[in-house]
Coordinates of C-alpha atoms in Angstrom, one line a residue:
X5 CA -0.1 0.1 0.0
X6 CA 1.2 3.6 -0.8
X7 CA 2.2 5.1 2.4
X8 CA 0.5 8.0 1.6
X9 CA -2.4 6.8 1.3
X10 CA -2.5 4.9 4.1
X11 CA -6.3 5.6 5.9
X12 CA -6.4 7.7 9.1
X13 CA -8.9 6.4 12.0
X14 CA -11.2 8.4 13.7
X15 CA -8.9 9.2 16.5
X16 CA -6.8 11.7 14.3
X17 CA -9.5 13.6 12.6
X18 CA -9.4 16.5 14.3
X19 CA -5.3 16.5 13.8
X20 CA -6.1 16.1 10.0
X21 CA -8.8 19.0 10.2
X22 CA -6.6 21.1 12.2
X23 CA -3.8 20.7 9.8
X24 CA -5.9 21.4 6.7
X25 CA -6.7 24.6 8.3
X26 CA -2.7 25.2 8.6
X27 CA -2.5 24.7 5.0
X28 CA -5.6 27.1 4.1
X29 CA -4.3 30.5 2.4
X30 CA -5.5 33.4 4.3
X31 CA -8.7 35.2 3.1
X32 CA -7.6 38.1 1.7
X33 CA -4.4 36.5 -0.1
X34 CA -4.3 34.9 -2.9
X35 CA -2.3 31.9 -3.9
X36 CA 0.5 31.3 -6.3
X37 CA -1.1 29.2 -8.5
X38 CA -3.9 31.4 -9.2
X39 CA -1.0 34.1 -10.4
X40 CA 0.3 31.5 -12.9
X41 CA -3.3 31.0 -14.2
X42 CA -4.1 34.6 -14.4
X43 CA -1.5 37.1 -14.3
X44 CA -3.3 40.3 -13.8
X45 CA -3.8 38.8 -10.1
X46 CA 0.1 40.5 -9.2
X47 CA -2.2 44.1 -9.5
X48 CA -4.0 43.0 -6.1
X49 CA -0.9 42.1 -4.5
X50 CA 0.7 45.2 -5.2
X51 CA -2.2 47.2 -3.6
X52 CA -2.0 44.9 -0.8
X53 CA 1.4 45.7 -0.4
X54 CA 1.0 49.1 -1.0
X55 CA -2.0 49.3 1.8
X56 CA 1.0 47.7 4.0
X57 CA 3.6 50.0 3.9
X58 CA 0.3 53.4 4.0
X59 CA -0.2 51.8 7.4
X60 CA 3.1 50.9 8.8
X61 CA 3.5 54.9 7.8
X62 CA 0.0 56.2 9.4
X63 CA 1.3 53.9 12.6
X64 CA 4.7 55.6 12.8
X65 CA 3.1 58.7 12.4
X66 CA 0.3 58.2 15.3
X67 CA 3.4 57.5 17.4
X68 CA 5.4 60.3 16.7
X69 CA 2.6 62.5 17.8
X70 CA 1.8 60.5 20.9
X71 CA 5.5 61.3 21.8
X72 CA 4.9 65.1 21.1
X73 CA 2.3 64.9 23.6
X74 CA 5.1 64.4 26.1
X75 CA 7.6 67.1 25.1
X76 CA 6.1 70.7 25.8
X77 CA 6.0 72.8 22.6
X78 CA 7.0 76.8 23.3
X79 CA 5.3 79.5 21.9
X80 CA 6.3 83.1 22.1
X81 CA 4.2 85.8 24.2
X82 CA 4.2 89.4 25.5
X83 CA 4.4 89.9 29.2
X84 CA 3.1 93.5 29.7
X85 CA 4.5 95.1 33.1
X86 CA 2.5 97.7 35.2
X87 CA 4.2 99.9 37.8
X88 CA 2.5 102.2 40.3
X89 CA 2.6 104.0 43.2
X90 CA -0.3 104.7 46.2
X91 CA 0.2 107.6 48.5
X92 CA -1.6 107.5 52.2
X93 CA -1.8 110.2 54.5
X94 CA 0.0 112.2 52.6
X95 CA -0.2 115.8 54.0
X96 CA -0.1 118.8 51.2
X97 CA 0.7 122.4 52.0
X98 CA -2.2 124.7 50.0
X99 CA 0.6 126.7 48.9
X100 CA 4.2 127.0 49.0
X101 CA 4.3 129.4 52.1
X102 CA 2.7 126.3 53.9
X103 CA 4.8 124.1 56.2
X104 CA 3.3 121.1 56.8
X105 CA 2.5 119.7 60.0
X106 CA 4.2 116.4 60.8
X107 CA 3.0 116.1 64.6
X108 CA -0.8 115.7 63.5
X109 CA -1.8 112.6 62.4
X110 CA -0.9 109.2 60.8
X111 CA 2.6 108.9 59.4
X112 CA 2.7 109.8 55.6
X113 CA 3.2 106.5 53.8
X114 CA 3.3 104.8 50.2
X115 CA 3.0 101.7 48.5
X116 CA 4.8 100.6 45.5
X117 CA 3.5 98.2 42.8
X118 CA 5.3 96.0 40.2
X119 CA 2.3 93.7 38.1
X120 CA 2.4 92.2 35.2
X121 CA 0.1 89.8 33.3
X122 CA 0.1 88.2 29.3
X123 CA -1.7 90.0 26.6
X124 CA -3.6 88.9 23.5
X125 CA -1.1 89.5 20.7
X126 CA -4.3 90.4 18.5
X127 CA -6.0 92.4 20.9
X128 CA -3.1 94.4 23.5
X129 CA -5.8 95.7 25.5
X130 CA -6.8 92.0 26.9
X131 CA -4.8 89.2 27.7
X132 CA -6.3 85.2 27.0
X133 CA -7.4 83.0 29.7
X134 CA -6.5 84.9 32.7
X135 CA -7.9 82.4 35.3
X136 CA -5.5 79.7 33.6
X137 CA -1.9 82.0 32.7
X138 CA 0.8 81.9 34.6
X139 CA 1.3 83.8 37.3
X140 CA 3.7 87.3 36.9
X141 CA 6.5 86.2 39.5
X142 CA 6.7 82.8 37.4
X143 CA 8.7 84.4 35.0
X144 CA 11.3 85.6 37.1
X145 CA 13.7 83.8 39.3
X146 CA 14.7 86.7 41.3
X147 CA 13.6 90.3 41.5
X148 CA 15.5 93.0 43.5
X149 CA 14.4 97.2 44.2
X150 CA 16.6 99.6 45.2
X151 CA 15.2 102.5 47.3
X152 CA 16.9 105.6 46.4
X153 CA 16.8 107.5 49.4
X154 CA 18.7 109.6 52.3
X155 CA 19.9 107.0 54.6
X156 CA 20.6 109.1 57.4
X157 CA 16.5 109.5 57.7
X158 CA 15.9 106.2 56.4
X159 CA 18.7 104.2 57.4
X160 CA 17.2 100.5 56.6
X161 CA 14.9 99.1 53.9
X162 CA 16.2 100.6 50.8
X163 CA 17.0 97.3 49.2
X164 CA 14.5 94.2 48.8
X165 CA 14.9 91.4 47.3
X166 CA 13.1 88.6 46.3
X167 CA 14.3 84.7 45.0
X168 CA 11.9 82.1 44.0
X169 CA 11.8 78.9 45.8
X170 CA 10.2 75.3 45.0
X171 CA 7.3 75.3 47.5
X172 CA 6.7 79.3 46.8
X173 CA 3.1 80.3 45.5
X174 CA 3.2 82.4 42.3
X175 CA 1.4 86.0 42.8
X176 CA 0.6 88.5 40.0
X177 CA 2.7 91.2 40.9
X178 CA 4.6 92.7 44.1
X179 CA 4.0 95.4 46.9
X180 CA 6.3 97.1 49.1
X181 CA 5.1 99.7 51.6
X182 CA 7.1 102.6 53.1
X183 CA 7.1 105.6 55.2
X184 CA 7.8 108.7 53.5
X185 CA 6.2 111.8 52.1
X186 CA 8.8 113.1 49.0
X187 CA 9.0 111.4 45.8
X188 CA 11.8 108.3 45.9
X189 CA 13.5 107.3 42.9
X190 CA 13.5 103.4 42.5
X191 CA 15.5 100.9 40.4
X192 CA 13.5 97.5 39.5
X193 CA 15.9 94.7 38.5
X194 CA 14.0 91.2 37.2
X195 CA 16.2 88.2 36.6
X196 CA 14.3 86.2 33.8
X197 CA 13.5 82.7 34.5
X198 CA 14.6 80.8 31.5
X199 CA 13.8 77.3 30.9
X200 CA 15.4 76.4 29.3
X201 CA 18.3 78.1 30.3
X202 CA 19.8 80.9 28.6
X203 CA 23.4 81.9 28.1
X204 CA 24.9 85.4 27.0
X205 CA 27.3 84.8 24.4
X206 CA 30.9 86.9 24.7
X207 CA 31.3 90.1 21.9
X208 CA 34.0 87.8 20.1
X209 CA 31.9 84.5 20.3
X210 CA 28.6 86.5 19.3
X211 CA 30.6 88.2 16.1
X212 CA 31.3 84.4 15.0
X213 CA 27.7 83.2 15.1
X214 CA 25.4 86.4 15.1
X215 CA 23.9 85.8 18.0
X216 CA 24.0 87.2 21.5
X217 CA 21.3 85.5 23.6
X218 CA 20.4 81.5 23.4
X219 CA 20.7 78.1 25.2
X220 CA 23.2 76.0 25.0
X221 CA 22.1 73.4 22.5
X222 CA 21.5 76.3 20.0
X223 CA 24.7 77.6 20.4
X224 CA 26.6 74.4 19.2
X225 CA 23.6 74.2 16.6
X226 CA 25.0 77.6 15.1
X227 CA 28.8 76.6 16.0
X228 CA 27.8 73.6 13.7
X229 CA 26.3 75.4 11.0
X230 CA 29.1 77.4 10.9
X231 CA 31.8 74.7 10.3
X232 CA 29.4 73.0 7.8
X233 CA 29.5 76.5 5.6
X234 CA 32.9 77.0 5.7
X235 CA 34.0 73.4 5.2
X236 CA 36.3 73.5 8.3
X237 CA 35.8 69.4 9.3
X238 CA 38.9 67.7 8.3
X239 CA 38.3 64.9 5.2
X240 CA 40.9 62.4 7.4
X241 CA 38.7 62.7 11.0
X242 CA 35.8 63.9 11.0
X243 CA 36.6 64.5 14.6
X244 CA 39.1 67.0 14.1
X245 CA 37.7 71.1 12.9
X246 CA 40.5 72.8 11.4
X247 CA 39.8 76.3 12.6
X248 CA 39.6 79.3 10.3
X249 CA 41.2 83.0 11.4
X250 CA 37.8 83.8 13.4
X251 CA 38.0 80.7 15.4
X252 CA 41.6 80.5 15.7
X253 CA 41.6 83.7 17.5
X254 CA 38.5 82.8 19.6
X255 CA 40.1 79.2 20.9
X256 CA 43.9 80.1 20.2
X257 CA 44.2 76.7 18.6
X258 CA 44.5 75.5 14.7
X259 CA 43.3 72.6 15.3
X260 CA 40.2 71.2 17.9
X261 CA 37.8 68.3 18.8
X262 CA 34.6 68.2 18.5
X263 CA 33.6 66.2 21.3
X264 CA 36.0 69.6 23.1
X265 CA 34.0 72.0 21.7
X266 CA 31.1 72.4 24.7
X267 CA 34.0 72.5 26.8
X268 CA 35.8 75.2 24.6
X269 CA 32.7 77.6 24.7
X270 CA 31.4 77.4 28.4
X271 CA 34.3 79.9 29.0
X272 CA 32.1 82.4 26.4
X273 CA 28.7 82.2 28.1
X274 CA 27.6 83.9 31.1
X275 CA 24.4 84.6 32.5
X276 CA 22.4 86.7 30.3
X277 CA 21.8 90.6 31.3
X278 CA 18.7 91.7 34.0
X279 CA 15.8 93.8 33.2
X280 CA 16.4 97.3 34.7
X281 CA 13.3 99.5 35.0
X282 CA 13.3 102.7 36.5
X283 CA 10.2 104.7 38.4
X284 CA 9.5 107.9 40.5
X285 CA 7.1 107.3 43.5
X286 CA 5.3 110.3 43.2
X287 CA 3.2 110.8 46.5
X288 CA 1.4 114.1 45.6
X289 CA -2.0 112.4 44.4
X290 CA -3.3 109.2 46.2
X291 CA -2.8 106.8 42.7
X292 CA 0.1 107.2 39.9
X293 CA 0.2 105.0 37.3
X294 CA 3.5 105.1 34.9
X295 CA 3.1 106.7 31.9
X296 CA 5.0 104.0 30.3
X297 CA 4.3 100.3 30.2
X298 CA 7.1 97.6 29.3
X299 CA 6.5 94.9 27.0
X300 CA 8.8 91.7 27.5
X301 CA 8.7 88.5 25.0
X302 CA 8.2 85.3 27.3
X303 CA 8.2 81.0 26.2
X304 CA 5.4 79.9 27.4
X305 CA 3.8 76.2 26.7
X306 CA 0.9 76.7 24.1
X307 CA -2.0 75.4 25.7
X308 CA -3.8 74.6 22.1
X309 CA -0.9 72.1 21.1
X310 CA -2.2 69.4 23.4
X311 CA -5.5 69.5 22.2
X312 CA -4.9 69.6 18.5
X313 CA -2.4 66.8 18.6
X314 CA -5.3 65.1 20.8
X315 CA -8.3 65.9 18.1
X316 CA -6.0 64.8 15.6
X317 CA -5.0 61.8 17.4
X318 CA -8.9 60.8 17.6
X319 CA -9.5 62.0 14.3
X320 CA -7.5 59.6 12.5
X321 CA -8.7 56.6 15.1
X322 CA -11.6 54.9 13.5
X323 CA -14.8 54.5 15.2
X324 CA -17.7 52.9 14.5
X325 CA -19.8 55.0 16.7
X326 CA -18.6 58.0 15.9
X327 CA -18.4 57.7 11.9
X328 CA -20.0 55.1 9.1
X329 CA -16.2 55.1 7.4
X330 CA -15.8 52.0 9.4
X331 CA -18.6 49.9 8.7
X332 CA -17.8 50.8 4.8
X333 CA -14.4 49.4 5.1
X334 CA -15.5 46.3 6.8
X335 CA -18.0 46.1 4.2
X336 CA -15.3 45.8 0.9
X337 CA -13.2 43.5 3.1
X338 CA -16.1 41.1 3.1
X339 CA -16.6 41.4 -0.2
X340 CA -13.1 41.2 -1.2
X341 CA -13.1 37.9 1.0
X342 CA -15.9 36.7 -1.0
X343 CA -14.7 37.7 -4.3
X344 CA -11.1 35.6 -3.3
X345 CA -12.9 32.6 -2.0
X346 CA -15.0 32.4 -5.0
X347 CA -11.3 32.2 -7.1
X348 CA -10.2 29.5 -5.0
X349 CA -13.4 27.2 -5.6
X350 CA -13.3 28.2 -9.0
X351 CA -9.2 27.1 -9.4
X352 CA -10.3 23.7 -7.3
X353 CA -13.0 23.3 -10.0
X354 CA -10.5 23.9 -12.8
X355 CA -8.2 21.2 -11.4
X356 CA -10.9 18.7 -10.8
X357 CA -12.3 19.1 -14.3
X358 CA -8.7 19.3 -15.8
X359 CA -7.9 15.9 -14.2
X360 CA -10.4 14.4 -15.3
X361 CA -10.1 15.4 -19.0
X362 CA -6.8 14.5 -18.8
X363 CA -7.5 10.6 -17.7
X364 CA -11.2 10.1 -17.0
X365 CA -10.8 6.1 -16.1
X366 CA -8.1 6.5 -13.9
X367 CA -9.2 9.6 -12.2
X368 CA -12.8 8.4 -11.4
X369 CA -10.6 5.5 -9.7
X370 CA -9.1 8.0 -7.8
X371 CA -11.7 9.7 -6.9
X372 CA -13.9 6.4 -5.9
X373 CA -11.1 5.6 -3.5
X374 CA -11.1 8.5 -2.4
X375 CA -14.7 9.1 -1.5
X376 CA -14.4 5.5 0.2
X377 CA -12.0 6.4 2.2
X378 CA -13.5 9.8 3.4
X379 CA -16.6 7.8 3.9
X380 CA -14.9 5.2 6.3
X381 CA -13.2 8.1 8.7
X382 CA -16.4 9.5 8.9
X383 CA -18.3 6.1 9.9
X384 CA -15.3 4.9 11.6
X385 CA -17.0 1.5 10.5
X386 CA -13.9 -0.6 9.2
X387 CA -10.1 -0.4 9.0
X388 CA -9.3 -2.0 5.3
X389 CA -10.3 0.7 2.2
X390 CA -12.9 -1.8 0.9
X391 CA -12.7 0.1 -2.9
X392 CA -9.0 -1.0 -2.7
X393 CA -9.8 -4.4 -2.2
X394 CA -11.6 -4.9 -5.4
X395 CA -8.6 -4.2 -7.5
X396 CA -5.6 -6.3 -8.1
X397 CA -3.1 -4.3 -7.3
X398 CA -4.0 -4.8 -3.5
X399 CA -2.6 -8.2 -3.8
X400 CA 0.7 -7.5 -5.2
X401 CA 2.0 -6.2 -2.5
X402 CA 4.8 -7.2 -0.3
X403 CA 3.0 -8.2 2.6
X404 CA 0.4 -10.2 0.7
X405 CA 2.7 -13.5 0.6
X406 CA 3.4 -13.0 4.4
X407 CA 0.0 -12.9 5.3
X408 CA -1.3 -15.9 3.5
X409 CA 1.5 -17.9 4.8
X410 CA 0.2 -17.1 8.5
X411 CA -3.4 -17.8 7.4
X412 CA -2.3 -20.9 6.0
X413 CA -0.2 -21.8 8.8
X414 CA -2.8 -21.2 11.5
X415 CA -5.5 -23.2 9.4
X416 CA -2.9 -25.8 9.5
X417 CA -2.5 -26.3 13.1
X418 CA -6.4 -25.8 13.7
X419 CA -7.1 -28.7 11.5
X420 CA -3.9 -30.5 13.3
X421 CA -5.2 -30.1 16.4
X422 CA -8.9 -31.3 15.5
X423 CA -7.2 -34.9 14.4
X424 CA -5.3 -35.5 17.1
X425 CA -8.0 -34.9 19.2
X426 CA -7.1 -31.1 20.2
X427 CA -11.6 -31.0 19.2
X428 CA -13.7 -31.2 22.1
X429 CA -14.5 -35.2 21.7
X430 CA -17.9 -36.7 24.1
X431 CA -15.9 -38.7 26.5
X432 CA -17.7 -41.8 27.7
X433 CA -18.6 -42.0 31.9
X434 CA -16.6 -43.4 34.1
X435 CA -17.7 -46.8 35.6
X436 CA -20.1 -46.6 38.3
X437 CA -21.1 -43.0 37.2
X438 CA -24.5 -41.8 35.5
X439 CA -25.1 -42.9 32.3
X440 CA -21.6 -45.1 32.2
X441 CA -21.0 -48.5 31.7
X442 CA -21.6 -50.7 34.4
X443 CA -18.2 -52.7 35.3
X444 CA -16.3 -50.9 32.2
X445 CA -12.7 -50.1 32.4
X446 CA -11.9 -46.8 33.2
X447 CA -10.4 -44.5 30.2
X448 CA -6.7 -43.3 30.7
X449 CA -5.9 -40.0 28.9
X450 CA -3.5 -41.1 25.9
X451 CA 0.4 -39.1 26.0
X452 CA 0.3 -36.3 23.4
X453 CA 3.1 -35.9 21.1
X454 CA 4.5 -32.2 20.9
X455 CA 3.4 -30.4 18.0
X456 CA 5.0 -30.1 15.1
X457 CA 8.2 -27.7 14.7
X458 CA 7.8 -27.6 18.6
X459 CA 11.5 -27.4 20.2
X460 CA 12.0 -30.0 23.2
X461 CA 14.6 -29.5 25.9
X462 CA 17.7 -32.0 25.6
X463 CA 16.9 -35.6 27.6
X464 CA 13.2 -34.9 27.3
X465 CA 11.1 -38.1 26.7
X466 CA 9.0 -38.1 23.6
X467 CA 6.1 -40.5 24.3
X468 CA 4.9 -42.8 21.2
X469 CA 2.2 -41.7 19.2
X470 CA -1.1 -44.2 19.7
X471 CA -2.0 -46.0 16.5
X472 CA -5.0 -44.4 15.5
X473 CA -2.7 -40.8 15.9
X474 CA 0.0 -42.5 14.0
X475 CA -2.5 -43.2 10.6
X476 CA -4.3 -39.4 10.9
X477 CA -0.7 -38.5 10.7
X478 CA -0.1 -40.6 7.6
X479 CA -3.2 -39.4 6.2
X480 CA -2.3 -35.7 7.0
X481 CA 1.0 -35.7 5.1
X482 CA -0.2 -37.6 2.5
X483 CA 0.2 -35.5 -1.0
X484 CA -2.4 -34.4 -2.2
X485 CA -4.3 -36.9 -5.3
X486 CA -3.3 -39.6 -2.9
X487 CA -6.1 -42.1 -1.2
X488 CA -6.8 -40.7 2.1
X489 CA -5.2 -37.2 1.6
X490 CA -7.1 -34.0 2.8
X491 CA -5.5 -31.4 0.5

């Protein structure tokens, strides 16, 4: 029997089904056999490859957008600073000849206010999101105020400073209250809190890079652009830089290595200059506002950036509850799978009819045998294919001779046992027993010879055969056709 056509038992049916599922092509894939028959199917394969590339590109862009959500995007806004003062209990004389009376009433004083807020770039008279805007003090790491007063009259409180701390709440402005009835010149020094930190370049480095204040990464990028533009990189060793006249005079070296640049430019960087504002406190009226306001460009986190990215991500995520597009795509996929399944079915029918057309007789024989095997697997009633037993080729296999030999040997043994008395024979009852011959001699069991072909141990006694048994042996051993022969 052909090993490839060996019949499987009913217990192997789940394994065969699983194997068939593994061999089944994907629903949206066209097999290579169909491509050989229909060359136009390669266009569909190209469309599938393009769809995979498009999906991977969209997924990569989505991941990039999700990463940007964790980063802060800065936008430039305008911080407008206002300076004003209030005067309290000031005794203003009605004329120049009148002198103020210092011994009556409370002590005159004044209050200095330094405030600021973010304004809208479109409408400078208003500012956006006042409730959610950053406080004025959050833009500075320190504020110092110097009062130009007579140290003899006011020895204390002429210098006030504030420094940002981690656990300190931000405020919209600063107020300073002092006693006095004279106008005072005030000098306000503001140190901006830049994030990331910015540095002021020395005049020599600023002349080379054409920038005054920048972050450290921005300075390194500007220097790298200068090196690339002037082609100063060593062609043999890219890590070395051949300095031109400006860089050589700046670093006092003809050649420098690129990893040493951050350390070299460190000595040319310093903290940026503070913002200095001057104001005069006036006590001749209850409220005085400086006729000047000061605009400072600051960088703040874009509050709309994350919302825009989130809306963009949500728009690219197809949801069946918010859009009908997923349903349409699913319907198109189902239709494509049906078409491909129809193509596979047509391919199977074509192969079936083509094999029938090439050799009808052999095809029908194989087909009937296959159907018979499938029926036996389903029913589980037989262990041998009945359709194959009908054909002469079934008995020309190697195992047939051995099977016939064992069958004939078993049949001869059975017949021999019958002749030698192995078959149950009626035994007469013993004398005196019910139904026995009265007074008859007891029947003794005759010794039986060993079976033919049995191997006896050395020294074993073989009893002679009984005369009737010897006659039976002679009849059995007689060749066919002789008198008394059985076969």
